[in-house]
Each structure stands twice: as structure tokens, then as C-alpha cells.
PDB file of C-alpha atoms and ligand atoms in Angstrom:
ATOM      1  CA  UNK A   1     248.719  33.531 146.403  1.00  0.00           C
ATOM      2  CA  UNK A   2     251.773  33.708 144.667  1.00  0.00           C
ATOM      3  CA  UNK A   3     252.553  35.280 141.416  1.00  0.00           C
ATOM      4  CA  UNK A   4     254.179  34.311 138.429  1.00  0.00           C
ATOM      5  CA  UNK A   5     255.524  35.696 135.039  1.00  0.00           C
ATOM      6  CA  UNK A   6     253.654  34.384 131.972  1.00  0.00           C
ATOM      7  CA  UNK A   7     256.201  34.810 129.351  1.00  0.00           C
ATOM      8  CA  UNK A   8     259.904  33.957 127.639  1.00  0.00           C
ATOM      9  CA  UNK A   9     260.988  37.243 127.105  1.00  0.00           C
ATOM     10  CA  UNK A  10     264.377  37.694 129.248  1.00  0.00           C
ATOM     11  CA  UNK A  11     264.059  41.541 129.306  1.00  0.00           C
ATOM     12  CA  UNK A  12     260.880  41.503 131.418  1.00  0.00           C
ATOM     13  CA  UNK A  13     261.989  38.825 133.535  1.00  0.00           C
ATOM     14  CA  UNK A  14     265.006  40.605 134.436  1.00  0.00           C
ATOM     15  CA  UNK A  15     262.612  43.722 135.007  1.00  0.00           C
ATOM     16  CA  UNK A  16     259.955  42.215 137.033  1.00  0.00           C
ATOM     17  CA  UNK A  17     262.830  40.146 138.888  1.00  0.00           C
ATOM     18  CA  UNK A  18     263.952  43.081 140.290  1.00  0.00           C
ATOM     19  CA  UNK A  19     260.430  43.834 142.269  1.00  0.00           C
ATOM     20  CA  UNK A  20     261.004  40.736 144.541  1.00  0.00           C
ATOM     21  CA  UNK A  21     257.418  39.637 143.673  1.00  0.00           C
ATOM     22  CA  UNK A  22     258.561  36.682 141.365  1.00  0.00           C
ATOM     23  CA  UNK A  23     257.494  33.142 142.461  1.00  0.00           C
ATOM     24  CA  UNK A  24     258.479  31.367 138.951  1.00  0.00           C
ATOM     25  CA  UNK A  25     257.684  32.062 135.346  1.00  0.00           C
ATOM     26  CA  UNK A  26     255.553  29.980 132.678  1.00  0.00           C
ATOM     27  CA  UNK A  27     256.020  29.402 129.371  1.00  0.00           C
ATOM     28  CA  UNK A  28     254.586  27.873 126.218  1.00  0.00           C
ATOM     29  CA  UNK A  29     255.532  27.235 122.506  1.00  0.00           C
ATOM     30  CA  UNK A  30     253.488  30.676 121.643  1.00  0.00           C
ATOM     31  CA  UNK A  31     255.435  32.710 123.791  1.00  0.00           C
ATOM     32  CA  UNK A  32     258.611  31.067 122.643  1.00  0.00           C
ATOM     33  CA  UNK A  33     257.751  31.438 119.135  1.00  0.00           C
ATOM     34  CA  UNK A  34     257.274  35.217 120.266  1.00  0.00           C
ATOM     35  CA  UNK A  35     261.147  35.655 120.810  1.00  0.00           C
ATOM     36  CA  UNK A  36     262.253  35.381 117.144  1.00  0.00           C
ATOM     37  CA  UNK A  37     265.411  32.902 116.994  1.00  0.00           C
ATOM     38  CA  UNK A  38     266.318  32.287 120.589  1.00  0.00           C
ATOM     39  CA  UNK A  39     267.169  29.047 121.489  1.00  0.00           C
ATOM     40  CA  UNK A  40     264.414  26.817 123.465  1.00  0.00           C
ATOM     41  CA  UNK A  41     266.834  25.184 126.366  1.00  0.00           C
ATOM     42  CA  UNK A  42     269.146  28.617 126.631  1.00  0.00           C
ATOM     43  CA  UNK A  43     265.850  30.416 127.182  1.00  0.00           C
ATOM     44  CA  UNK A  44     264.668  27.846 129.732  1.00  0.00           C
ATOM     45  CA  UNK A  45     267.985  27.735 131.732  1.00  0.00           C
ATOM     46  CA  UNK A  46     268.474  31.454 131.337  1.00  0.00           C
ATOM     47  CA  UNK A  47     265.130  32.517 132.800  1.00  0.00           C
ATOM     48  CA  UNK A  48     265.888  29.432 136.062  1.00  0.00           C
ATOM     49  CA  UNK A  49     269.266  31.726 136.493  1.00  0.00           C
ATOM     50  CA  UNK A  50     266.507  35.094 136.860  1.00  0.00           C
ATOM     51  CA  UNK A  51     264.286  33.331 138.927  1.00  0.00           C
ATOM     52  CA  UNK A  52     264.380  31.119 141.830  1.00  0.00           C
ATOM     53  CA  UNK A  53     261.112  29.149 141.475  1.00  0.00           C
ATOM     54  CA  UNK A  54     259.445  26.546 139.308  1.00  0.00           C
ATOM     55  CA  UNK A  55     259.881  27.324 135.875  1.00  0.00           C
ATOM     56  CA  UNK A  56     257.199  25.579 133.034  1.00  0.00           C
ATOM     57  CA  UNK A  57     258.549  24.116 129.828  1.00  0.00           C
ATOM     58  CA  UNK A  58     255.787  22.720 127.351  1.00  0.00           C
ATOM     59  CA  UNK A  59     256.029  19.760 125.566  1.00  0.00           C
ATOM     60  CA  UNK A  60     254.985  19.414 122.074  1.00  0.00           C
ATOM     61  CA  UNK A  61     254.066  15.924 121.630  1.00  0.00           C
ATOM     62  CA  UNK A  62     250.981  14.518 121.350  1.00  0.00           C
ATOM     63  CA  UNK A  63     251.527  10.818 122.733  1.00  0.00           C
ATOM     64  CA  UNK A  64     252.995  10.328 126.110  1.00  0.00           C
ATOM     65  CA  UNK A  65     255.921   8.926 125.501  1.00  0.00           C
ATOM     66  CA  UNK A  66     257.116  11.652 123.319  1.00  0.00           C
ATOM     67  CA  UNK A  67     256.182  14.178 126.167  1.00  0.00           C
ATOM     68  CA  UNK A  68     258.149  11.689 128.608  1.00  0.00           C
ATOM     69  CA  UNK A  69     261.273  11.668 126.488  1.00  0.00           C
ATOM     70  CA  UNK A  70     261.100  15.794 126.470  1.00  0.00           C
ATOM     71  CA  UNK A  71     260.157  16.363 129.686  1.00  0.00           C
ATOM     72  CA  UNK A  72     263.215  13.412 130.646  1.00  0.00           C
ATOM     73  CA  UNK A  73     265.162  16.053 128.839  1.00  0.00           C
ATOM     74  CA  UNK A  74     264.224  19.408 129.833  1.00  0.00           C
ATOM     75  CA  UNK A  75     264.149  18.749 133.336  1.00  0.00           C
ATOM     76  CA  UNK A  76     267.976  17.440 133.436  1.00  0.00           C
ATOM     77  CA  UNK A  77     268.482  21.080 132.363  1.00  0.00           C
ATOM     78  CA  UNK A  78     267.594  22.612 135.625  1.00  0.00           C
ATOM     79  CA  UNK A  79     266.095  21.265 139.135  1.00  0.00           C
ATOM     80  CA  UNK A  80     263.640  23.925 138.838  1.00  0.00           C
ATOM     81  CA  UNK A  81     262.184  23.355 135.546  1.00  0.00           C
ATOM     82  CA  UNK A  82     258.618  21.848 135.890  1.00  0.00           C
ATOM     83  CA  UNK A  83     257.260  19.662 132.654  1.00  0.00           C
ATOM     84  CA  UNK A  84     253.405  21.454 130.842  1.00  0.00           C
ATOM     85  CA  UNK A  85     251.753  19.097 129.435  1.00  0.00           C
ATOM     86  CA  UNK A  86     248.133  19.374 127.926  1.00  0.00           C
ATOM     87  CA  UNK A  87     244.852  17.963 129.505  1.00  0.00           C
ATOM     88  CA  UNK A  88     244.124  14.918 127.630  1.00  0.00           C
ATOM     89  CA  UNK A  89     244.425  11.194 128.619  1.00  0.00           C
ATOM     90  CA  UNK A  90     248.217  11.031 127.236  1.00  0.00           C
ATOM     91  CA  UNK A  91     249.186  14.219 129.488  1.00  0.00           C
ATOM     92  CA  UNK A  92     248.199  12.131 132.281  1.00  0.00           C
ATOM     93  CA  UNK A  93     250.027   9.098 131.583  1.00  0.00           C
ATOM     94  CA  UNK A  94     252.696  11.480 131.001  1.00  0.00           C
ATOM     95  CA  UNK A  95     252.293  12.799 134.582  1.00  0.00           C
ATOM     96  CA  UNK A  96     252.128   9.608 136.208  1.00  0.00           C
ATOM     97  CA  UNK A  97     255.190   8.074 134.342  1.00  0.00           C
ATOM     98  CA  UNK A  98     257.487  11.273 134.960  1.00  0.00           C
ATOM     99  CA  UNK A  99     256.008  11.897 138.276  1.00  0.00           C
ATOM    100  CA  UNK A 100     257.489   8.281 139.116  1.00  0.00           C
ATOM    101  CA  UNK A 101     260.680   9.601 138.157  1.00  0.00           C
ATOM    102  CA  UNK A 102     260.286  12.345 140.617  1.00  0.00           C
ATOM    103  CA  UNK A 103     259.803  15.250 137.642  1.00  0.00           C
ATOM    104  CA  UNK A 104     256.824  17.723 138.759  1.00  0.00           C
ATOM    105  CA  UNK A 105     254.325  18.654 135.943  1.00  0.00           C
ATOM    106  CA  UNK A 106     252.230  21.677 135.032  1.00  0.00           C
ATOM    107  CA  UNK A 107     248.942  20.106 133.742  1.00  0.00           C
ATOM    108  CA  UNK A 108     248.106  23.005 130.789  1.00  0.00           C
ATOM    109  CA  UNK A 109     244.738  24.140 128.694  1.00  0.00           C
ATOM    110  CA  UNK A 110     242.095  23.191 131.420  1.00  0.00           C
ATOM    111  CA  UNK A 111     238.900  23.991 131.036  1.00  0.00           C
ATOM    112  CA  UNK A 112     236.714  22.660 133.212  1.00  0.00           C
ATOM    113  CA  UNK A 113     236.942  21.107 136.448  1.00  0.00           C
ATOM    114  CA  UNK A 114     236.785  17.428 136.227  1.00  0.00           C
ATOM    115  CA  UNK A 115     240.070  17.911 133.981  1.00  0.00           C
ATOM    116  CA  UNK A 116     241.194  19.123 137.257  1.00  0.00           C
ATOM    117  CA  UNK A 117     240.402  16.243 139.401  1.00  0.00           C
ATOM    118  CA  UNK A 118     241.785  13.681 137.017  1.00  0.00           C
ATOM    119  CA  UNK A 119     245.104  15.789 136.482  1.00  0.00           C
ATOM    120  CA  UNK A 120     245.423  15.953 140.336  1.00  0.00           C
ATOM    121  CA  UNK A 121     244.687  12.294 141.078  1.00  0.00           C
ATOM    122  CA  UNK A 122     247.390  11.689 138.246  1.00  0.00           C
ATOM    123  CA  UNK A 123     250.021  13.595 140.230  1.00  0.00           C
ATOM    124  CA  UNK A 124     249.860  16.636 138.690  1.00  0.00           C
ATOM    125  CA  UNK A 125     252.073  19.152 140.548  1.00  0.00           C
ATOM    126  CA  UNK A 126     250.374  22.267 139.238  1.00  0.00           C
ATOM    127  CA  UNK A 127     246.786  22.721 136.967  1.00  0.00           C
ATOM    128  CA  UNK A 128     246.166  25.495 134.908  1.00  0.00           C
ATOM    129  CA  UNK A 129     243.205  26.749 134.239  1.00  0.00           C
ATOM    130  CA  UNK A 130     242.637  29.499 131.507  1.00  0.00           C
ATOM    131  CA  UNK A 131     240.617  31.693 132.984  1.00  0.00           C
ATOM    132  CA  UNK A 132     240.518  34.371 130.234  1.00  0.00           C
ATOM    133  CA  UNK A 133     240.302  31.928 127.271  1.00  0.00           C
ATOM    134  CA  UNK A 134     236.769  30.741 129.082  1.00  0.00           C
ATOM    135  CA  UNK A 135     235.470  34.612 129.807  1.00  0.00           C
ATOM    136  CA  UNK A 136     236.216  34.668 125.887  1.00  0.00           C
ATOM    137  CA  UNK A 137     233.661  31.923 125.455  1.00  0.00           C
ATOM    138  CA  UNK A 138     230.791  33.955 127.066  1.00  0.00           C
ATOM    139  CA  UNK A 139     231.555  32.006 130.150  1.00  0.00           C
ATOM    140  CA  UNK A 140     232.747  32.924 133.824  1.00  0.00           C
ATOM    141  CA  UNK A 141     236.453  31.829 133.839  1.00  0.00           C
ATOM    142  CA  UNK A 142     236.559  32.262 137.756  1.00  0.00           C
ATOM    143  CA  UNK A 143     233.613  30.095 138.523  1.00  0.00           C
ATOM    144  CA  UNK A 144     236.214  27.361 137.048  1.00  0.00           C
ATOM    145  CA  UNK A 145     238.743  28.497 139.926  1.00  0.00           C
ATOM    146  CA  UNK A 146     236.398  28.037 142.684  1.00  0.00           C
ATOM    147  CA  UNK A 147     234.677  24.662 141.487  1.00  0.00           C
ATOM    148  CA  UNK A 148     238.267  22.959 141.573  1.00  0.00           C
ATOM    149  CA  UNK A 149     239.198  25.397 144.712  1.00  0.00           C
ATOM    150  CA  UNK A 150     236.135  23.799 146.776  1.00  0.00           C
ATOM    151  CA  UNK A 151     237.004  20.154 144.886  1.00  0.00           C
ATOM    152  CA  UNK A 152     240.855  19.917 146.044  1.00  0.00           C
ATOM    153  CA  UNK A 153     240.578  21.306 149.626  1.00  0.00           C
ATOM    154  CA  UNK A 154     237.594  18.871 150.487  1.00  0.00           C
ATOM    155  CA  UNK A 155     240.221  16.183 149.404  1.00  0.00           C
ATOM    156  CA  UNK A 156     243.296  16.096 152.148  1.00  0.00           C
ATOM    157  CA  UNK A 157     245.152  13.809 149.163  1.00  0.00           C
ATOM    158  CA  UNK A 158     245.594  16.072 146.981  1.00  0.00           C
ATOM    159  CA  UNK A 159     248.573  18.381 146.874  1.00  0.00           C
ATOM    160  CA  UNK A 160     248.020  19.631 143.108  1.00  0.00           C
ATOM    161  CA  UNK A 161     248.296  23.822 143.305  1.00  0.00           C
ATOM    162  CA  UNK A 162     245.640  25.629 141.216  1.00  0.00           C
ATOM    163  CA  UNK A 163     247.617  28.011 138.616  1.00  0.00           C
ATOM    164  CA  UNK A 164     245.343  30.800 137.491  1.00  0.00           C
ATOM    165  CA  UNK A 165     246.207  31.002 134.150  1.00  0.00           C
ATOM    166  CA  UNK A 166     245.450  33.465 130.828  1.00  0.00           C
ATOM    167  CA  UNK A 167     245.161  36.599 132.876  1.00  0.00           C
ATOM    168  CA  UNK A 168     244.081  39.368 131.282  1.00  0.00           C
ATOM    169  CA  UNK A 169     243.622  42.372 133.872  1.00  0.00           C
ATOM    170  CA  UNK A 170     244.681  42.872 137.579  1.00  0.00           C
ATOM    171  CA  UNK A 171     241.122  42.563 138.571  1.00  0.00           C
ATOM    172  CA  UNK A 172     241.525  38.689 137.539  1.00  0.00           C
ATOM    173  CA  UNK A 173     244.636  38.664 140.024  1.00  0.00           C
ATOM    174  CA  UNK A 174     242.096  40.058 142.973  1.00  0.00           C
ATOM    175  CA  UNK A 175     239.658  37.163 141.544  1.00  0.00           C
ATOM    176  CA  UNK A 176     241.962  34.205 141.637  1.00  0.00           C
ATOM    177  CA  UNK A 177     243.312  34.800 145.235  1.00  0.00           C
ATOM    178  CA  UNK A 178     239.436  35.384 146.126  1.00  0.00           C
ATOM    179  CA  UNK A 179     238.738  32.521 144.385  1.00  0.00           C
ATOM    180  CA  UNK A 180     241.542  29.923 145.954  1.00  0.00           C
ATOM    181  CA  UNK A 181     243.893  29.915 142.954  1.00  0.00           C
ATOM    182  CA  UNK A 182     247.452  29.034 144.800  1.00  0.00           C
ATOM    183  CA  UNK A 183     249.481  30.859 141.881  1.00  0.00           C
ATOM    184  CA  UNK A 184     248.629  33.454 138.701  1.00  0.00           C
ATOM    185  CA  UNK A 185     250.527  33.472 135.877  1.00  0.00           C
ATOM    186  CA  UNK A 186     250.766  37.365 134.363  1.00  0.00           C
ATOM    187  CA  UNK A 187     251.696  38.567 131.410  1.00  0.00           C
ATOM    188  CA  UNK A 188     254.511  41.939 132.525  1.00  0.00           C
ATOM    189  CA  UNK A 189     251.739  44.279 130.594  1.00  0.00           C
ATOM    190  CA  UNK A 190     249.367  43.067 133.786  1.00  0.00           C
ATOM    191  CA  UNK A 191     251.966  43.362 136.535  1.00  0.00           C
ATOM    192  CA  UNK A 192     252.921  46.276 135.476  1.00  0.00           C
ATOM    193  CA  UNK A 193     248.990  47.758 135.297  1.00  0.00           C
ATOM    194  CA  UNK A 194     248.662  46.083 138.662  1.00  0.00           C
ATOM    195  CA  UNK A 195     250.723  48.843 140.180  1.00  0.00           C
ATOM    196  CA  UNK A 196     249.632  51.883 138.611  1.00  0.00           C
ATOM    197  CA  UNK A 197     247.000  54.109 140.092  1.00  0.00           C
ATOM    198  CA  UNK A 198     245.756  57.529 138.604  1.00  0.00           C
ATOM    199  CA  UNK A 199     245.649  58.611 142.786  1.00  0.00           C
ATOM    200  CA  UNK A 200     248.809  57.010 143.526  1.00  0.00           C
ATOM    201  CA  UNK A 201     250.261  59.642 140.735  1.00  0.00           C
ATOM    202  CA  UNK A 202     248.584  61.995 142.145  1.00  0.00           C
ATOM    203  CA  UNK A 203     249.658  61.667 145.617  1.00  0.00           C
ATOM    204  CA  UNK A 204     253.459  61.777 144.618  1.00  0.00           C
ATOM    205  CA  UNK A 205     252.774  64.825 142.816  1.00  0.00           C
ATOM    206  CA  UNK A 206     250.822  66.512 145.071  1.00  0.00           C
ATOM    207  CA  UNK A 207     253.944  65.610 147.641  1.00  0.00           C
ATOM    208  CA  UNK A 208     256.070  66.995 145.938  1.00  0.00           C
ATOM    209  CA  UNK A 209     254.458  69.982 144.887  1.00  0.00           C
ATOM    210  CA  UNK A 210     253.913  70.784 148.531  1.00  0.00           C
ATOM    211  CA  UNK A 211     257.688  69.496 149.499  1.00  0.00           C
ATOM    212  CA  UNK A 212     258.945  72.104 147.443  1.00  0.00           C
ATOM    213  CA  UNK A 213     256.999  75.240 148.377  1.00  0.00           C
ATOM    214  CA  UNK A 214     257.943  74.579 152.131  1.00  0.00           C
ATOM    215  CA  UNK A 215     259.583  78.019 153.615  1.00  0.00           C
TER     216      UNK A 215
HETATM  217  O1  LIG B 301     250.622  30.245 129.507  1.00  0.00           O
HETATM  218  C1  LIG B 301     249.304  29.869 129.454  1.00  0.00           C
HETATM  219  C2  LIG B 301     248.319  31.010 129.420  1.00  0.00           C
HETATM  220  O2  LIG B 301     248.565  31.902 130.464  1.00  0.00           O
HETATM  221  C3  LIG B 301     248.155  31.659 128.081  1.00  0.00           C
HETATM  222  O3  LIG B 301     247.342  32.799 128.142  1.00  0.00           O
HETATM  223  O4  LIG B 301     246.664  34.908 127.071  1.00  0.00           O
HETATM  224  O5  LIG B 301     247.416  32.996 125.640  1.00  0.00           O
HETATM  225  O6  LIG B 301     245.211  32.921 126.812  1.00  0.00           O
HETATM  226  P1  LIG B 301     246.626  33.434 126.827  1.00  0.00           P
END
């Protein structure tokens, strides 16, 4: 399973760059909004110069062929940047009109898994499913990984990857590669907890500790 950065902030990308664990990086209008006056396409280009994978643009329209004429545009600003639209019957005419033209899309705010199916047969070139926005609903966000897991492998036609989205923890990491999620998207706070271990810090210590009482 590969990993992904969920977030526009150019300081953590260039951080978390550095750990070679960086498959791409995802983005949407709230964690835009997040970095006060930078500029939409210079973030977007900026953060394909960090990272050397499919980066996700959202689109803000509401009818297709206003998320069309943005995606038209956003791709053109990099080959990797890949077009989010949202789950509803316009996203997927988006994705099969911009798929014609050869731009990949990253079908966004899935929540259950016949959204998947219909995304996938559409051309979709990544879903994502929010797994911690459905845990917040009292419901098992994973059990959406594994229901369109099991549906796309039992299909040979479909290519779609399954983006675990809305991570939370590192234990929801463990769960979508358990679970046959192809990518999660992490905010840096849960990369960076995904590391840290109270025995790990003890280990170095206790290292060094005896390192430095050798004879
Ligand atoms: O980028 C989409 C998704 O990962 C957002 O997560 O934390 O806002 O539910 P969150």
C-alpha cells in the first residue's frame, strides 16, 4: 500500500519528502483554505516539484462541465496533477468526459460502496473513501474499504485504486492495507505518530546509556 500526504502545506511536504515514503499528496479546498493567501495553481505546481507522484486538485463546481473546464485547466499545469471530483452523477460525467481526454480523476467524499462501483465503471482513476468521517457516524469506516476491496478485485475490468481517505490514527494505516486500500492519504500529524514508539525511545536511550559507560 502506498502512502500519501493529505495536505497543502509546503513545509510538511518538504519534511515528509525527505523520508522517501511519499507516493503523492492530496488536497482539497479545506486544506487550501488552511494556508492563508497562497495561491491555488503555485501551491499545486509547487507541491508536483516536492513530490514525484499523482498529485489531487479539487474542483469546485457543481455541474460537470464546470469541473471539466477546471480540471482542463489544472491538469495543463502539471502531468502529475490528478482532477477530485465529488461522488454525485455530475462527478461522473465529469470522469468520463476528462477521462476521454486522457486526464486521471480522484473520485472524492465516498461513502458507501456502490458510489464505488459506479465511480470505477466511470473511469475513475482513484476512489476515496472517508474512512474517519463514517467511524464519526457511529459506523465502521473500514468495513467500507473491504466491501469495495472484495467488489473491484472480483472484477478483472476495473483498474480504479482504492484511496483510504480521512485518516485519523496509524492504526487506520494498519487497517486500510489489511483491508485492500491501494493508497492512504495522512495528515503529517499521523505520519509522524506512525513512527514514534515509547520502546523505540527507550531502546536508543538505553543504547546509549550503555555506549557510554563502556571501559
Ligand atoms: O482529503 C480528503 C480527506 O482525507 C479529508 O479528511 O480529516 O477532513 O475527514 P478529513
Amino acid at each position: 500500500m502506498q502512502l500519501y500526504l493529505d495536505t497543502a502545506n509546503l513545509d510538511e511536504i518538504r519534511e515528509a519528502a525527505t523520508w522517501g515514503v511519499l507516493s503523492g499528496v492530496t488536497t482539497n479546498p479545506t486544506l487550501i483554505a488552511r494556508e492563508k493567501g497562497a495561491d491555488f495553481k503555485a501551491t499545486i505546481t509547487e507541491i508536483a516539484e516536492l513530490v514525484d507522484g499523482p498529485i489531487s486538485a479539487e474542483t469546485i463546481s457543481l455541474d460537470a462541465a464546470g469541473m471539466v473546464q477546471e480540471g482542463i485547466e489544472y491538469a495543463a499545469w502539471h502531468p502529475n496533477v490528478i482532477i477530485k471530483v465529488p461522488s454525485t452523477t455530475e462527478g461522473l460525467k465529469a470522469v468520463t468526459q476528462l477521462a476521454r481526454r486522457g486526464i486521471r480523476c480522484n473520485v472524492t467524499l465516498c461513502f458507501n460502496a456502490v458510489q464505488a462501483l459506479m465511480a470505477a465503471r466511470a473511469g475513475a482513476f482513484i476512489i476515496s473513501p472517508f474512512v474517519g468521517r463514517v467511524d464519526d457516524t457511529g459506523v465502521d469506516g473500514m468495513q467500507l474499504i473491504r466491501e469495495i476491496s472484495q467488489i473491484y478485485r472480483q472484477d478483472p475490468e476495473i483498474k480504479t485504486k482504492i484511496l483510504s481517505a480521512s485518516i485519523r490514527h496509524p492504526r487506520h494505516i494498519v487497517e486500510s492495507a489489511l483491508a485492500g486500500a491501494d493508497i492512504a492519504t495522512c495528515p503529517f500529524k499521523v505520519l509522524q505518530q506512525a513512527m514514534r514508539h515509547p520502546l523505540t525511545d527507550r531502546g536508543i536511550e538505553q543504547f546509549l546509556a550503555d555506549w557510554r559507560s563502556r571501559t
